[in-house]
Amino acid sequence: MTRLTIRRPDDWHLHFRDGETMRAVVPHTARQFARAIVMPNLSPPVTTTAMAGAYRDRIRAAVPEGLEFTPLMTAYLTDHSDADDLAVGHADGVLTAAKLYPAGATTNSASGVTDVANIMGVLERMAAIGMPLCVHGEVVDAEIDIFDREAVFIDRVLAPLVARLPELKVIFEHITTSDAVAFVEGSGPNVAATITPQHLHINRNAILVGGIRPHMYCLPVAKREEHRLALRKAATSGSDSYFLGTDSAPHHRGAKESDCGCAGIFNAPFALESYLQVFDEENALDRFETFASLAGPRFYGFPVNAESVTLERGEVLVPGEVDGGGEPVVPFHAGETLGWRMVG
Ligand code: DOR
Ligand code: ZN
């Protein structure tokens, strides 16, 4: 197969940031995707319907003329989230979902939830109104090894939550382990997972072998090879339980190449090409549309996009850096040649 035409895909997990950076990165996503679930971990975080509505307006204003792109907004949950405000935002179509960051788990998560028990009333309300919960699935306890934080989160937090609120729609985001795949497999239709391109391409060696590679560092951190292989199998299985969520997370070059480099991989410029390479390597081109364009809308309860995109075999060289709004950002696959390119 040398050409592949699929329904236009969506990105079900994405960081745009705000201001100049946002204006620089939005076009990369809008070029490929019809919709994206936009993460709320700005500083300060997007915690209310009003803040999400204003942020949505700023994103819409950054979409280049001629491109159709719909940002789907999320509210950042805190110990003090207001269930009424979230319910109004969801009913009005401003908020698609709410996001659970365990406090301290990742970038701008300091105001996140310190204990899921503190938001049980909010989660019950979300279950009742059919508002999905996006979950960053890592515990933050200092005594838990960083490579075990996702697996421990499943046991301590996610499994009890799903058992308690089986009707709540839960997206286990950016999964990185075979443990997460097993959890999704053992759960009912209200639990699904997103998988990033980087977790399909790299294992933890990419961060640490031959020197420290800050541009390969994100959270949850890439794990051992056996986990990458489990993720590739899940993503390319054709199951509706797994769908595309890039977790593209731009940080300027200086913030990554630093004493304390930020977590996040900026994969937006060639996200579709990156994923497709994996499906090609796994002889699963026929399952790419399910992962990229069908399973996500089905889970979220949205229509599948009417338009289509076409990708063609052919070399595309990923630049060493792209503009991040006055300062450079290093994209995923910088300097590499990918084997597919978008042609329409
Ligand atoms: O690597 C990450 N970067 N993981 C996250 O959970 C957050 C993200 C960011 O916002 O930079
Ligand atoms: Zn993220």
XYZ file of C-alpha atoms and ligand atoms in Angstrom:
356
model
C 0.000 0.000 0.000
C 1.440 3.388 -0.942
C -1.478 5.671 -0.097
C -3.843 5.610 2.827
C -7.044 7.630 3.095
C -8.849 7.689 6.429
C -11.485 9.797 8.108
C -9.928 12.953 9.474
C -8.446 12.062 12.881
C -8.709 13.788 16.255
C -6.135 14.211 19.016
C -7.691 13.154 22.323
C -4.927 14.585 24.553
C -2.933 17.707 23.789
C -1.142 20.671 25.390
C -1.322 24.001 23.569
C -0.064 26.314 26.351
C -1.104 29.960 25.948
C 0.039 33.244 24.400
C 2.846 33.261 21.835
C 3.666 29.586 22.263
C 0.039 28.592 21.744
C -0.217 30.698 18.614
C 2.928 29.048 17.247
C 1.872 25.441 17.916
C -1.881 25.453 17.120
C -1.315 25.401 13.317
C 0.651 22.128 13.545
C -2.300 20.365 15.149
C -4.984 22.071 13.047
C -3.179 20.909 9.889
C -3.798 17.263 10.785
C -6.637 16.978 13.249
C -10.283 18.077 13.224
C -10.605 18.253 17.012
C -8.403 17.962 20.068
C -8.963 17.526 23.769
C -7.033 20.477 25.191
C -5.303 20.031 28.534
C -5.979 22.656 31.210
C -2.596 22.709 33.011
C -1.853 26.353 32.326
C -0.471 28.615 34.990
C -2.881 29.370 36.623
C -4.826 26.229 35.664
C -8.123 26.270 33.771
C -10.426 25.307 36.626
C -13.795 26.843 35.695
C -16.207 26.981 32.791
C -15.511 30.693 32.359
C -11.760 30.146 32.141
C -12.225 27.276 29.674
C -14.519 29.393 27.499
C -12.015 32.241 27.376
C -9.141 29.858 26.631
C -11.196 28.263 23.845
C -11.682 31.703 22.264
C -7.945 32.349 22.332
C -7.247 28.993 20.666
C -9.906 29.542 18.004
C -8.318 32.887 17.164
C -4.998 31.095 16.520
C -6.379 28.645 13.946
C -5.042 29.623 10.524
C -7.565 30.756 7.949
C -8.764 27.934 5.751
C -8.378 25.221 8.396
C -11.326 23.779 10.319
C -10.377 22.912 13.877
C -12.448 22.539 17.039
C -10.788 22.697 20.462
C -12.562 20.498 23.022
C -12.004 21.916 26.469
C -11.280 20.288 29.816
C -11.482 21.604 33.371
C -8.607 21.024 35.763
C -9.907 19.337 38.911
C -8.779 20.565 42.314
C -9.758 19.579 45.837
C -12.260 22.449 45.635
C -13.844 21.933 42.204
C -17.438 23.105 41.894
C -19.671 20.308 40.542
C -22.417 22.780 39.569
C -20.049 24.869 37.472
C -18.677 21.775 35.705
C -22.202 20.510 35.028
C -23.253 23.857 33.517
C -20.092 23.961 31.406
C -20.713 20.448 30.165
C -24.387 21.113 29.397
C -23.460 24.294 27.486
C -20.863 22.461 25.393
C -17.951 24.468 26.789
C -16.445 21.579 28.757
C -16.056 18.193 27.117
C -14.331 16.505 30.066
C -12.545 17.129 33.346
C -8.952 16.261 34.085
C -7.580 14.591 37.179
C -3.971 15.469 37.926
C -2.708 13.963 41.160
C -1.140 16.990 42.889
C 2.557 17.158 42.050
C 2.506 14.473 39.331
C 3.664 16.616 36.418
C 3.929 20.081 34.795
C 1.678 22.639 36.544
C -0.063 20.025 38.658
C 0.619 21.647 42.037
C -3.061 22.609 42.397
C -4.221 19.131 41.428
C -6.139 16.672 43.560
C -4.450 15.531 46.769
C -6.831 12.603 47.345
C -9.570 11.310 45.049
C -11.819 11.082 48.106
C -11.871 14.898 48.092
C -13.603 15.011 44.701
C -15.897 11.991 45.036
C -18.980 14.217 44.941
C -17.765 15.853 41.720
C -17.010 12.467 40.136
C -20.449 11.150 41.104
C -22.006 14.160 39.411
C -19.864 13.623 36.299
C -20.950 9.984 36.151
C -24.587 11.053 36.453
C -24.389 13.564 33.581
C -22.107 11.489 31.337
C -19.100 13.813 31.561
C -15.866 11.884 30.931
C -12.886 11.953 33.297
C -9.373 12.227 31.837
C -6.798 10.759 34.198
C -3.079 11.303 34.609
C -2.395 7.900 36.119
C 0.625 8.184 38.366
C 1.020 8.202 42.125
C 3.337 10.859 43.496
C 4.595 9.247 46.691
C 8.320 9.834 47.072
C 8.946 6.222 48.089
C 7.501 4.825 44.846
C 10.044 4.356 42.075
C 9.222 6.601 39.110
C 9.076 3.598 36.771
C 6.412 1.983 38.997
C 4.158 4.996 39.487
C 1.616 4.052 36.843
C 1.243 0.438 37.980
C 0.851 1.511 41.606
C -1.737 4.114 40.584
C -3.850 1.374 39.018
C -3.898 -0.637 42.243
C -4.293 2.214 44.685
C -6.473 4.707 42.835
C -7.877 3.689 39.462
C -9.169 0.189 40.171
C -11.007 1.278 43.344
C -12.422 4.329 41.527
C -13.736 2.320 38.573
C -15.202 -0.254 40.982
C -16.956 2.472 42.919
C -18.247 4.431 39.901
C -18.576 1.904 37.066
C -20.791 4.244 35.061
C -18.136 7.011 34.977
C -16.394 7.247 31.607
C -12.663 7.171 32.286
C -9.860 7.855 29.856
C -6.624 6.423 31.214
C -4.315 8.821 29.438
C -0.923 8.279 27.843
C -0.543 4.729 29.122
C 3.013 3.427 29.301
C 2.885 -0.108 30.744
C 1.603 -3.600 30.071
C -0.100 -3.235 33.464
C -2.228 -0.419 32.037
C -3.078 -2.477 28.955
C -4.127 -5.366 31.213
C -6.266 -3.011 33.270
C -8.052 -1.675 30.198
C -8.567 -5.213 28.881
C -10.110 -6.243 32.182
C -12.403 -3.218 32.401
C -15.796 -2.655 30.832
C -16.718 -0.293 27.983
C -16.510 2.812 30.179
C -12.714 2.608 30.430
C -10.466 3.463 27.491
C -6.872 4.632 27.061
C -4.916 7.004 24.883
C -1.410 6.173 23.663
C 1.228 8.684 22.555
C 3.561 8.292 19.571
C 6.629 8.459 21.772
C 5.560 5.543 23.951
C 5.129 3.467 20.777
C 8.558 4.473 19.429
C 10.912 4.643 22.399
C 11.725 2.787 25.572
C 13.646 4.198 28.532
C 17.017 3.576 26.900
C 16.255 6.471 24.547
C 16.457 8.848 27.516
C 19.598 7.492 29.152
C 21.871 5.498 26.829
C 24.859 7.378 25.382
C 24.047 10.556 27.295
C 21.005 12.220 28.822
C 18.467 13.125 26.159
C 16.106 15.691 27.617
C 13.914 15.804 24.507
C 12.969 12.162 25.094
C 11.803 12.876 28.633
C 8.109 13.079 29.351
C 5.723 11.911 32.037
C 4.785 9.199 32.513
C 8.366 8.369 31.631
C 8.996 5.742 28.925
C 9.398 2.249 30.412
C 11.156 -1.010 29.495
C 10.966 -2.539 26.019
C 8.408 -5.172 27.077
C 6.006 -2.337 27.905
C 6.544 -0.583 24.588
C 5.752 -3.841 22.803
C 2.540 -4.265 24.820
C 1.503 -0.729 23.867
C 2.194 -1.353 20.183
C 0.085 -4.492 20.311
C -2.777 -2.661 22.024
C -2.698 0.361 19.712
C -2.660 -1.724 16.553
C -5.172 -4.323 17.785
C -8.195 -2.688 16.197
C -9.856 -2.456 19.602
C -12.102 0.509 20.329
C -10.533 0.780 23.789
C -7.378 2.538 22.553
C -7.160 5.763 20.645
C -4.871 8.525 19.545
C -3.756 11.108 22.102
C -0.412 12.702 21.354
C 0.255 14.419 24.684
C 2.229 16.865 22.566
C 3.714 19.120 25.242
C 5.914 21.969 23.993
C 8.627 23.355 26.235
C 11.202 25.748 24.837
C 14.614 24.291 24.160
C 16.153 26.112 27.113
C 13.583 24.722 29.545
C 14.324 21.168 28.386
C 18.123 21.485 28.227
C 18.532 22.585 31.808
C 19.610 21.478 35.302
C 15.997 20.494 35.900
C 14.554 19.895 32.456
C 10.784 20.010 31.954
C 8.789 16.877 31.146
C 7.123 16.868 27.767
C 7.705 15.845 24.150
C 6.555 18.147 21.366
C 5.294 15.740 18.728
C 2.550 17.855 17.102
C 4.321 18.763 13.818
C 4.508 15.152 12.527
C 2.184 13.302 14.879
C 0.153 11.479 12.258
C 3.224 10.480 10.279
C 4.862 9.212 13.473
C 1.911 7.031 14.448
C 1.476 5.726 10.927
C 5.070 4.560 10.828
C 4.319 2.330 13.827
C 1.197 0.870 12.228
C 3.190 0.227 9.052
C 5.948 -1.551 10.973
C 3.309 -3.675 12.714
C 1.566 -4.538 9.408
C -1.579 -2.892 10.727
C -2.284 -0.112 8.238
C -5.859 -1.396 7.979
C -6.358 -0.689 11.697
C -4.977 2.837 11.697
C -8.335 4.471 11.046
C -9.910 2.834 14.099
C -7.140 4.116 16.357
C -6.810 7.580 14.817
C -10.336 8.477 13.755
C -13.076 6.105 14.939
C -12.514 4.797 18.471
C -12.104 8.229 20.088
C -15.360 9.766 18.852
C -17.205 6.572 19.686
C -15.971 6.652 23.275
C -16.616 10.363 23.767
C -19.994 10.160 22.030
C -19.129 12.475 19.136
C -19.805 11.914 15.439
C -16.916 10.648 13.364
C -15.479 13.400 11.152
C -17.012 13.593 7.674
C -13.831 14.738 5.900
C -10.819 12.563 5.189
C -7.037 12.871 5.057
C -4.585 11.080 2.780
C -1.070 9.974 3.595
C 1.438 8.725 1.070
C 4.656 6.764 1.342
C 7.547 9.168 0.947
C 10.338 10.659 2.942
C 9.782 13.595 5.215
C 12.688 15.114 7.106
C 11.798 16.373 10.577
C 13.608 19.670 11.292
C 15.962 20.022 14.238
C 13.790 22.719 15.756
C 10.625 24.670 15.062
C 9.424 28.054 16.220
C 7.732 27.950 19.587
C 6.686 31.603 19.582
C 9.980 33.471 19.521
C 11.965 30.633 21.093
C 12.758 27.287 19.495
C 11.172 23.968 20.421
C 12.771 20.663 19.469
C 10.190 18.315 17.939
C 9.966 14.564 18.417
C 11.990 12.777 15.685
C 14.161 15.898 15.202
C 16.662 15.210 12.407
C 15.042 11.861 11.486
C 13.376 10.906 8.231
C 9.863 9.480 8.490
C 8.373 7.171 5.875
C 4.939 8.720 5.323
C 3.730 12.219 4.636
C 0.365 13.899 4.606
C -0.697 14.919 1.134
C -4.216 16.126 1.696
O 5.451 15.004 29.844
C 4.452 15.603 30.189
N 4.285 16.911 29.889
N 3.533 14.966 30.887
C 2.482 15.603 31.420
O 1.696 14.968 32.063
C 2.338 17.068 31.271
C 3.054 17.560 30.104
C 3.234 19.056 30.117
O 2.254 19.777 30.355
O 4.342 19.517 29.853
Zn -0.536 15.561 28.927
